[in-house]
GROMACS .gro file of C-alpha atoms in nm:
model
  350
    1MET     CA    1   1.861  -1.708   1.135
    2ALA     CA    2   1.696  -1.405   0.996
    3LYS     CA    3   1.458  -1.254   1.242
    4TYR     CA    4   1.136  -1.072   1.094
    5MET     CA    5   0.865  -0.874   1.314
    6ALA     CA    6   0.506  -0.778   1.173
    7TYR     CA    7   0.351  -0.452   1.272
    8VAL     CA    8  -0.028  -0.392   1.205
    9GLY     CA    9  -0.150  -0.060   1.250
   10SER     CA   10  -0.595  -0.052   1.373
   11TYR     CA   11  -0.804   0.211   1.459
   12SER     CA   12  -0.804   0.281   1.828
   13TYR     CA   13  -1.101   0.513   1.876
   14THR     CA   14  -1.331   0.264   2.000
   15GLY     CA   15  -1.088   0.174   2.310
   16LYS     CA   16  -1.043  -0.186   2.175
   17SER     CA   17  -0.709  -0.109   2.061
   18LYS     CA   18  -0.373   0.096   2.103
   19GLY     CA   19  -0.312   0.148   1.766
   20ILE     CA   20  -0.021  -0.086   1.636
   21THR     CA   21  -0.003  -0.437   1.757
   22VAL     CA   22   0.364  -0.540   1.728
   23TYR     CA   23   0.433  -0.944   1.650
   24ASP     CA   24   0.674  -1.171   1.624
   25VAL     CA   25   0.691  -1.396   1.283
   26ASP     CA   26   0.691  -1.745   1.256
   27VAL     CA   27   0.847  -1.754   0.879
   28GLU     CA   28   0.850  -2.156   0.889
   29LYS     CA   29   0.513  -2.189   1.011
   30GLY     CA   30   0.380  -1.887   0.853
   31LYS     CA   31   0.187  -1.724   1.166
   32PHE     CA   32   0.269  -1.424   1.395
   33ILE     CA   33   0.307  -1.431   1.713
   34LYS     CA   34   0.191  -1.105   1.942
   35ARG     CA   35   0.406  -0.937   2.130
   36CYS     CA   36   0.299  -0.614   2.261
   37GLU     CA   37   0.099  -0.259   2.172
   38VAL     CA   38   0.216   0.084   2.083
   39GLU     CA   39   0.007   0.408   2.145
   40VAL     CA   40  -0.112   0.583   1.809
   41ASP     CA   41  -0.404   0.744   1.749
   42ASN     CA   42  -0.623   0.585   1.469
   43SER     CA   43  -0.306   0.426   1.325
   44SER     CA   44  -0.495   0.334   0.959
   45TYR     CA   45  -0.178   0.260   0.756
   46VAL     CA   46   0.193   0.137   0.813
   47ILE     CA   47   0.488   0.138   0.617
   48ALA     CA   48   0.896   0.058   0.668
   49SER     CA   49   1.166   0.284   0.584
   50ASN     CA   50   1.374   0.117   0.279
   51ASP     CA   51   1.666   0.042   0.518
   52ASN     CA   52   1.395  -0.138   0.759
   53LYS     CA   53   1.544   0.099   1.067
   54THR     CA   54   1.187   0.285   1.077
   55LEU     CA   55   0.843   0.226   1.094
   56TYR     CA   56   0.597   0.500   0.987
   57SER     CA   57   0.229   0.528   1.062
   58ILE     CA   58  -0.045   0.759   0.956
   59ALA     CA   59  -0.207   0.873   1.290
   60ASP     CA   60  -0.453   1.184   1.388
   61GLU     CA   61  -0.174   1.369   1.434
   62GLY     CA   62  -0.044   1.374   1.139
   63VAL     CA   63   0.258   1.092   1.084
   64VAL     CA   64   0.432   0.914   1.350
   65ALA     CA   65   0.790   0.818   1.310
   66PHE     CA   66   0.938   0.488   1.531
   67ARG     CA   67   1.280   0.342   1.530
   68ILE     CA   68   1.318  -0.044   1.488
   69LEU     CA   69   1.517  -0.159   1.785
   70GLU     CA   70   1.753  -0.500   1.720
   71ASN     CA   71   1.500  -0.681   1.904
   72GLY     CA   72   1.214  -0.593   1.727
   73SER     CA   73   1.046  -0.290   1.954
   74LEU     CA   74   0.932   0.013   1.870
   75SER     CA   75   1.089   0.362   2.034
   76ARG     CA   76   0.915   0.652   1.914
   77LEU     CA   77   1.092   0.906   1.725
   78ASN     CA   78   0.862   1.192   1.681
   79SER     CA   79   0.568   1.331   1.481
   80ALA     CA   80   0.450   1.597   1.230
   81LYS     CA   81   0.197   1.758   1.085
   82ILE     CA   82   0.067   1.746   0.759
   83LYS     CA   83  -0.193   2.043   0.799
   84GLY     CA   84  -0.483   1.875   0.621
   85MET     CA   85  -0.719   1.614   0.755
   86ARG     CA   86  -0.572   1.268   0.841
   87GLY     CA   87  -0.432   1.069   0.582
   88CYS     CA   88  -0.525   0.701   0.438
   89HIS     CA   89  -0.177   0.576   0.276
   90LEU     CA   90   0.215   0.654   0.326
   91SER     CA   91   0.522   0.583   0.097
   92THR     CA   92   0.863   0.660   0.107
   93ASP     CA   93   1.157   0.726  -0.209
   94LEU     CA   94   1.404   0.440  -0.263
   95LYS     CA   95   1.678   0.667  -0.104
   96ASP     CA   96   1.404   0.744   0.218
   97LYS     CA   97   1.461   1.113   0.161
   98TYR     CA   98   1.081   1.209   0.157
   99ILE     CA   99   0.761   1.044   0.311
  100PHE     CA  100   0.463   1.086   0.082
  101VAL     CA  101   0.140   1.116   0.243
  102SER     CA  102  -0.222   1.057   0.083
  103GLY     CA  103  -0.544   1.219   0.206
  104PHE     CA  104  -0.882   1.043   0.112
  105HIS     CA  105  -1.120   1.314   0.303
  106ASP     CA  106  -0.947   1.630   0.153
  107GLY     CA  107  -0.772   1.540  -0.139
  108LYS     CA  108  -0.444   1.618  -0.034
  109ALA     CA  109  -0.077   1.477  -0.155
  110THR     CA  110   0.122   1.567   0.145
  111ILE     CA  111   0.528   1.534   0.067
  112LEU     CA  112   0.753   1.555   0.405
  113ARG     CA  113   1.138   1.591   0.438
  114LEU     CA  114   1.304   1.267   0.653
  115ARG     CA  115   1.530   1.341   0.899
  116ARG     CA  116   1.885   1.142   0.914
  117ASP     CA  117   1.787   0.988   1.192
  118GLY     CA  118   1.483   0.850   1.004
  119GLY     CA  119   1.218   1.124   1.219
  120VAL     CA  120   0.952   1.286   0.999
  121GLY     CA  121   1.074   1.667   0.871
  122GLU     CA  122   0.893   1.943   0.791
  123ILE     CA  123   0.650   1.965   0.475
  124VAL     CA  124   0.812   2.051   0.166
  125ASP     CA  125   0.521   2.066  -0.034
  126GLY     CA  126   0.144   2.018  -0.050
  127VAL     CA  127  -0.141   2.033  -0.321
  128PHE     CA  128  -0.520   2.008  -0.280
  129HIS     CA  129  -0.667   1.877  -0.617
  130LYS     CA  130  -0.971   2.010  -0.742
  131GLY     CA  131  -1.277   1.949  -0.907
  132LEU     CA  132  -1.576   1.723  -0.939
  133GLY     CA  133  -1.587   1.353  -1.002
  134SER     CA  134  -1.835   1.130  -1.169
  135VAL     CA  135  -2.192   1.119  -0.989
  136ALA     CA  136  -2.183   0.829  -0.762
  137ASP     CA  137  -2.235   0.766  -0.372
  138ARG     CA  138  -1.838   0.840  -0.313
  139ASN     CA  139  -1.705   0.969  -0.607
  140PHE     CA  140  -1.791   1.338  -0.614
  141ARG     CA  141  -1.480   1.496  -0.509
  142PRO     CA  142  -1.126   1.444  -0.493
  143HIS     CA  143  -0.956   1.103  -0.285
  144VAL     CA  144  -0.626   1.098  -0.299
  145THR     CA  145  -0.586   0.704  -0.205
  146CYS     CA  146  -0.213   0.668  -0.316
  147PHE     CA  147   0.074   0.910  -0.358
  148ARG     CA  148   0.421   0.749  -0.509
  149ARG     CA  149   0.741   0.884  -0.642
  150THR     CA  150   0.874   0.729  -0.966
  151PRO     CA  151   1.141   0.509  -0.958
  152ASP     CA  152   1.347   0.762  -1.188
  153GLY     CA  153   1.309   1.044  -0.910
  154LYS     CA  154   1.141   1.261  -1.162
  155PHE     CA  155   0.797   1.274  -1.099
  156VAL     CA  156   0.570   1.205  -0.825
  157MET     CA  157   0.209   1.025  -0.916
  158ALA     CA  158  -0.114   1.065  -0.712
  159ALA     CA  159  -0.422   0.815  -0.800
  160ASP     CA  160  -0.741   1.022  -0.710
  161SER     CA  161  -1.060   0.769  -0.642
  162GLY     CA  162  -1.300   1.087  -0.683
  163LEU     CA  163  -1.174   1.185  -0.995
  164ASP     CA  164  -1.101   0.893  -1.166
  165GLN     CA  165  -0.737   1.017  -1.255
  166VAL     CA  166  -0.389   0.947  -1.133
  167LYS     CA  167  -0.209   1.300  -1.140
  168ILE     CA  168   0.123   1.347  -1.257
  169TYR     CA  169   0.359   1.591  -1.131
  170ARG     CA  170   0.748   1.673  -1.220
  171PHE     CA  171   0.952   1.665  -0.858
  172ASN     CA  172   1.273   1.750  -0.788
  173GLU     CA  173   1.509   1.808  -0.550
  174ARG     CA  174   1.680   2.090  -0.610
  175ASP     CA  175   1.321   2.323  -0.601
  176GLU     CA  176   1.107   2.038  -0.383
  177HIS     CA  177   0.828   2.163  -0.575
  178MET     CA  178   0.512   1.953  -0.725
  179VAL     CA  179   0.408   2.066  -1.083
  180GLN     CA  180   0.137   1.866  -1.275
  181VAL     CA  181   0.268   1.759  -1.628
  182ASP     CA  182   0.038   1.521  -1.700
  183ALA     CA  183  -0.233   1.269  -1.571
  184ILE     CA  184  -0.342   0.911  -1.676
  185ARG     CA  185  -0.744   0.959  -1.733
  186CYS     CA  186  -0.900   0.637  -1.627
  187ASP     CA  187  -1.310   0.541  -1.670
  188LEU     CA  188  -1.566   0.739  -1.506
  189GLU     CA  189  -1.659   0.582  -1.166
  190SER     CA  190  -1.338   0.300  -1.202
  191ALA     CA  191  -1.201   0.469  -0.843
  192PRO     CA  192  -0.830   0.416  -0.919
  193ARG     CA  193  -0.703   0.293  -0.561
  194ASN     CA  194  -0.315   0.226  -0.546
  195PHE     CA  195  -0.042   0.156  -0.729
  196ARG     CA  196   0.273  -0.006  -0.764
  197PHE     CA  197   0.579  -0.003  -0.981
  198SER     CA  198   0.791  -0.319  -1.055
  199ASN     CA  199   1.140  -0.304  -0.908
  200ASP     CA  200   1.346  -0.245  -1.266
  201GLY     CA  201   1.055   0.036  -1.333
  202LYS     CA  202   0.931  -0.044  -1.656
  203PHE     CA  203   0.602  -0.091  -1.536
  204ILE     CA  204   0.309   0.025  -1.331
  205TYR     CA  205   0.034  -0.179  -1.162
  206LEU     CA  206  -0.275   0.021  -1.131
  207MET     CA  207  -0.575  -0.141  -0.929
  208TYR     CA  208  -0.960   0.019  -0.944
  209GLU     CA  209  -1.193  -0.024  -0.604
  210GLN     CA  210  -1.487   0.017  -0.821
  211LYS     CA  211  -1.413  -0.103  -1.164
  212ASN     CA  212  -1.255  -0.438  -0.973
  213VAL     CA  213  -0.926  -0.461  -1.276
  214ILE     CA  214  -0.551  -0.398  -1.235
  215ASP     CA  215  -0.413  -0.211  -1.498
  216VAL     CA  216  -0.057  -0.241  -1.623
  217TYR     CA  217   0.114   0.010  -1.802
  218THR     CA  218   0.481   0.031  -1.913
  219TYR     CA  219   0.654   0.319  -1.792
  220GLU     CA  220   0.968   0.510  -1.966
  221SER     CA  221   1.098   0.826  -1.818
  222GLY     CA  222   1.120   1.163  -1.983
  223ASP     CA  223   1.206   1.491  -1.965
  224ARG     CA  224   0.902   1.708  -1.955
  225VAL     CA  225   0.647   1.380  -1.910
  226PRO     CA  226   0.721   0.993  -1.854
  227VAL     CA  227   0.573   0.774  -2.130
  228ILE     CA  228   0.282   0.564  -2.004
  229GLU     CA  229   0.124   0.327  -2.274
  230LYS     CA  230  -0.146   0.073  -2.112
  231ILE     CA  231  -0.069  -0.315  -2.248
  232GLN     CA  232  -0.300  -0.511  -2.002
  233THR     CA  233  -0.638  -0.499  -1.805
  234ILE     CA  234  -0.705  -0.841  -1.591
  235SER     CA  235  -1.008  -0.865  -1.320
  236THR     CA  236  -0.950  -0.858  -0.944
  237THR     CA  237  -1.185  -1.120  -0.906
  238ALA     CA  238  -1.339  -1.426  -1.022
  239PRO     CA  239  -1.619  -1.389  -1.268
  240LYS     CA  240  -1.941  -1.470  -1.049
  241HIS     CA  241  -1.841  -1.221  -0.763
  242ASN     CA  242  -2.076  -0.990  -0.476
  243GLN     CA  243  -2.220  -0.681  -0.660
  244LEU     CA  244  -2.070  -0.472  -0.372
  245THR     CA  245  -1.675  -0.560  -0.446
  246ALA     CA  246  -1.410  -0.363  -0.403
  247ALA     CA  247  -1.062  -0.392  -0.460
  248CYS     CA  248  -0.850  -0.323  -0.135
  249SER     CA  249  -0.480  -0.429  -0.145
  250LEU     CA  250  -0.196  -0.469  -0.426
  251ARG     CA  251   0.108  -0.651  -0.307
  252PHE     CA  252   0.400  -0.796  -0.533
  253SER     CA  253   0.595  -1.128  -0.399
  254PRO     CA  254   0.936  -1.026  -0.275
  255ASP     CA  255   1.059  -1.185  -0.574
  256GLN     CA  256   0.838  -0.982  -0.786
  257LYS     CA  257   0.732  -1.321  -0.959
  258HIS     CA  258   0.356  -1.329  -0.848
  259MET     CA  259   0.124  -1.026  -0.740
  260PHE     CA  260  -0.158  -1.039  -0.543
  261CYS     CA  261  -0.476  -0.869  -0.479
  262SER     CA  262  -0.768  -0.869  -0.197
  263ASN     CA  263  -1.147  -0.773  -0.270
  264ALA     CA  264  -1.373  -0.669   0.021
  265GLY     CA  265  -1.757  -0.787  -0.008
  266ASP     CA  266  -1.626  -1.072  -0.240
  267GLU     CA  267  -1.379  -1.165   0.070
  268THR     CA  268  -1.114  -1.354  -0.158
  269VAL     CA  269  -0.696  -1.319  -0.243
  270SER     CA  270  -0.646  -1.289  -0.604
  271MET     CA  271  -0.316  -1.485  -0.726
  272TYR     CA  272  -0.114  -1.370  -1.039
  273LYS     CA  273   0.208  -1.518  -1.238
  274ARG     CA  274   0.380  -1.256  -1.373
  275ASP     CA  275   0.594  -1.179  -1.643
  276GLU     CA  276   0.911  -1.035  -1.532
  277LYS     CA  277   1.015  -0.916  -1.926
  278THR     CA  278   0.699  -0.844  -2.096
  279GLY     CA  279   0.519  -0.723  -1.707
  280LEU     CA  280   0.207  -0.898  -1.813
  281LEU     CA  281  -0.007  -1.088  -1.536
  282GLU     CA  282  -0.171  -1.431  -1.539
  283GLU     CA  283  -0.436  -1.501  -1.329
  284MET     CA  284  -0.405  -1.800  -1.099
  285CYS     CA  285  -0.698  -1.843  -0.864
  286CYS     CA  286  -0.910  -1.615  -0.688
  287LEU     CA  287  -0.997  -1.792  -0.324
  288PRO     CA  288  -1.168  -1.675   0.003
  289ILE     CA  289  -0.983  -1.555   0.283
  290SER     CA  290  -1.224  -1.680   0.590
  291GLY     CA  291  -1.301  -1.331   0.707
  292GLU     CA  292  -1.448  -0.996   0.590
  293TYR     CA  293  -1.301  -0.726   0.398
  294PRO     CA  294  -0.952  -0.801   0.395
  295LYS     CA  295  -0.816  -0.465   0.362
  296ASP     CA  296  -0.469  -0.544   0.355
  297ILE     CA  297  -0.249  -0.830   0.280
  298ALA     CA  298   0.112  -0.929   0.381
  299ILE     CA  299   0.335  -1.166   0.197
  300PHE     CA  300   0.568  -1.377   0.417
  301PRO     CA  301   0.956  -1.329   0.317
  302ASP     CA  302   0.993  -1.678   0.221
  303ASP     CA  303   0.738  -1.610  -0.034
  304ARG     CA  304   0.521  -1.908   0.045
  305HIS     CA  305   0.263  -1.767   0.293
  306LEU     CA  306   0.034  -1.505   0.306
  307ALA     CA  307  -0.182  -1.323   0.551
  308SER     CA  308  -0.481  -1.136   0.510
  309ILE     CA  309  -0.573  -0.840   0.749
  310ASN     CA  310  -0.961  -0.849   0.754
  311HIS     CA  311  -1.084  -0.529   0.926
  312GLU     CA  312  -1.453  -0.605   0.929
  313SER     CA  313  -1.440  -0.947   1.147
  314ASP     CA  314  -1.139  -0.791   1.356
  315SER     CA  315  -0.940  -1.126   1.241
  316ILE     CA  316  -0.591  -1.192   1.072
  317THR     CA  317  -0.590  -1.518   0.876
  318PHE     CA  318  -0.301  -1.732   0.723
  319PHE     CA  319  -0.279  -1.925   0.416
  320LYS     CA  320   0.004  -2.154   0.242
  321ILE     CA  321   0.074  -2.032  -0.120
  322ASP     CA  322   0.110  -2.340  -0.360
  323TYR     CA  323   0.254  -2.166  -0.687
  324GLU     CA  324   0.256  -2.501  -0.862
  325LYS     CA  325  -0.148  -2.562  -0.798
  326GLY     CA  326  -0.217  -2.224  -0.795
  327LEU     CA  327  -0.409  -2.221  -0.450
  328LEU     CA  328  -0.438  -2.076  -0.102
  329ILE     CA  329  -0.472  -2.313   0.194
  330MET     CA  330  -0.494  -2.235   0.528
  331SER     CA  331  -0.208  -2.301   0.716
  332SER     CA  332  -0.236  -2.160   1.113
  333THR     CA  333  -0.544  -2.057   1.271
  334GLU     CA  334  -0.638  -1.687   1.254
  335ILE     CA  335  -0.597  -1.430   1.527
  336LYS     CA  336  -0.806  -1.187   1.662
  337CYS     CA  337  -0.713  -0.778   1.570
  338ASN     CA  338  -0.924  -0.511   1.661
  339GLU     CA  339  -0.983  -0.325   1.333
  340PRO     CA  340  -0.687  -0.411   1.162
  341ASN     CA  341  -0.613  -0.162   0.875
  342SER     CA  342  -0.261  -0.253   0.728
  343CYS     CA  343   0.047  -0.450   0.802
  344VAL     CA  344   0.409  -0.453   0.728
  345ILE     CA  345   0.677  -0.734   0.786
  346VAL     CA  346   0.997  -0.602   0.862
  347LYS     CA  347   1.358  -0.790   0.896
  348VAL     CA  348   1.517  -0.660   1.218
  349SER     CA  349   1.821  -0.892   1.209
  350ASP     CA  350   2.057  -1.158   1.043
   0.00000   0.00000   0.00000
C-alpha cells in the first residue's frame, strides 16, 4: 500500500512552532497523524518537487531544501538566499530545473536553479515590479503573490495583487533571462492572488483575493507572446457572504475534474466541477470549514477527503467530499497546529 506524508509550514517567531510539522497521512480515514517537527524560520509556504524527492520551504533565510526520505522523514540539504525580503509562494517547473519565488513584501519575482540532488542553487534572474496600484489599504505598491512557468516552458507569469496585473515574461534555458512581453490587466482593486494551469496546458485559472472570483482563460503558446483569452468568471463564494471575505487558496483535485477554493473571512471552501474539454467551472457548493482563515487546503490522494489549513484558529479540519450530493462532511476530529500557512501531501513509497 502506498504511503503518504503531509508537511505543514507554520510561523515560528512566537516559539510555539518549529516551522514544519510532519504528519503521517491516513488516506482511508482522511486524517493526519503528527510525527515530529523540523526547524525552519517562519515557513510561510511549502511545496514538493515533481518527483516527490525534495521538499522546499520559504524561510527567513530564503529557500530551504530537504531530502524526503523513504520513511517520510526530512533531511536538510541546503538553503539559498534570494537577495530580497522573505518570499510568500514557491513553484517549480515540470522538470524540476528551477524554483520560482514570489515576493509579497518587496514585489520581487526570483528564479533560482535547482541542483541535481534537489538542493537550491544560485539565482538565475530576478525582477522587482515597479509602479503604483489602486488606492486601497493594501494595494498601493507591488506584491508578487504567485510566480509560475508556463507548461510550454517558453514563459513565466507573475501575479501581482498590488498592481492588479499578471505580468508575462519570456524565459528560456539558453540565456536564462526574463523579458516582459505582455500582461493580463485585471480590474482595479481585484488583487489577483494565485493561478494554476490545467495539466494539458490549455487553461489558466486565476483567483482574485479582493474581487473573490476565478477567471478562466484559454492558453495557446506563441513565439513572442502567448495567446490568452478569458472564457469565464465565477464567484468563489456564496451569494451571501462576509464583506471582509478574501479568496486564499486554489487547488485541483488529483484528476483535475474538480477545483477547490478557500475563502478567509467567510471561512468557507467552494467546490467546482470542471469540464476537461471546455475548461469551464460549475459551482457545486460553498460550505464552512469549522475554523478561521483557511489559508490553504489539501486534497487527499484518494480524491475523497480534504484538509483545511486554518491559520487564525491554529487548526486543521478534515472533510469527506461527496461529489454526488455536492457536500463537504466533517470526517475526523480537528488537530491543533500553530499558525499553519501551507500544506503539501507527498507520496513517499509504494
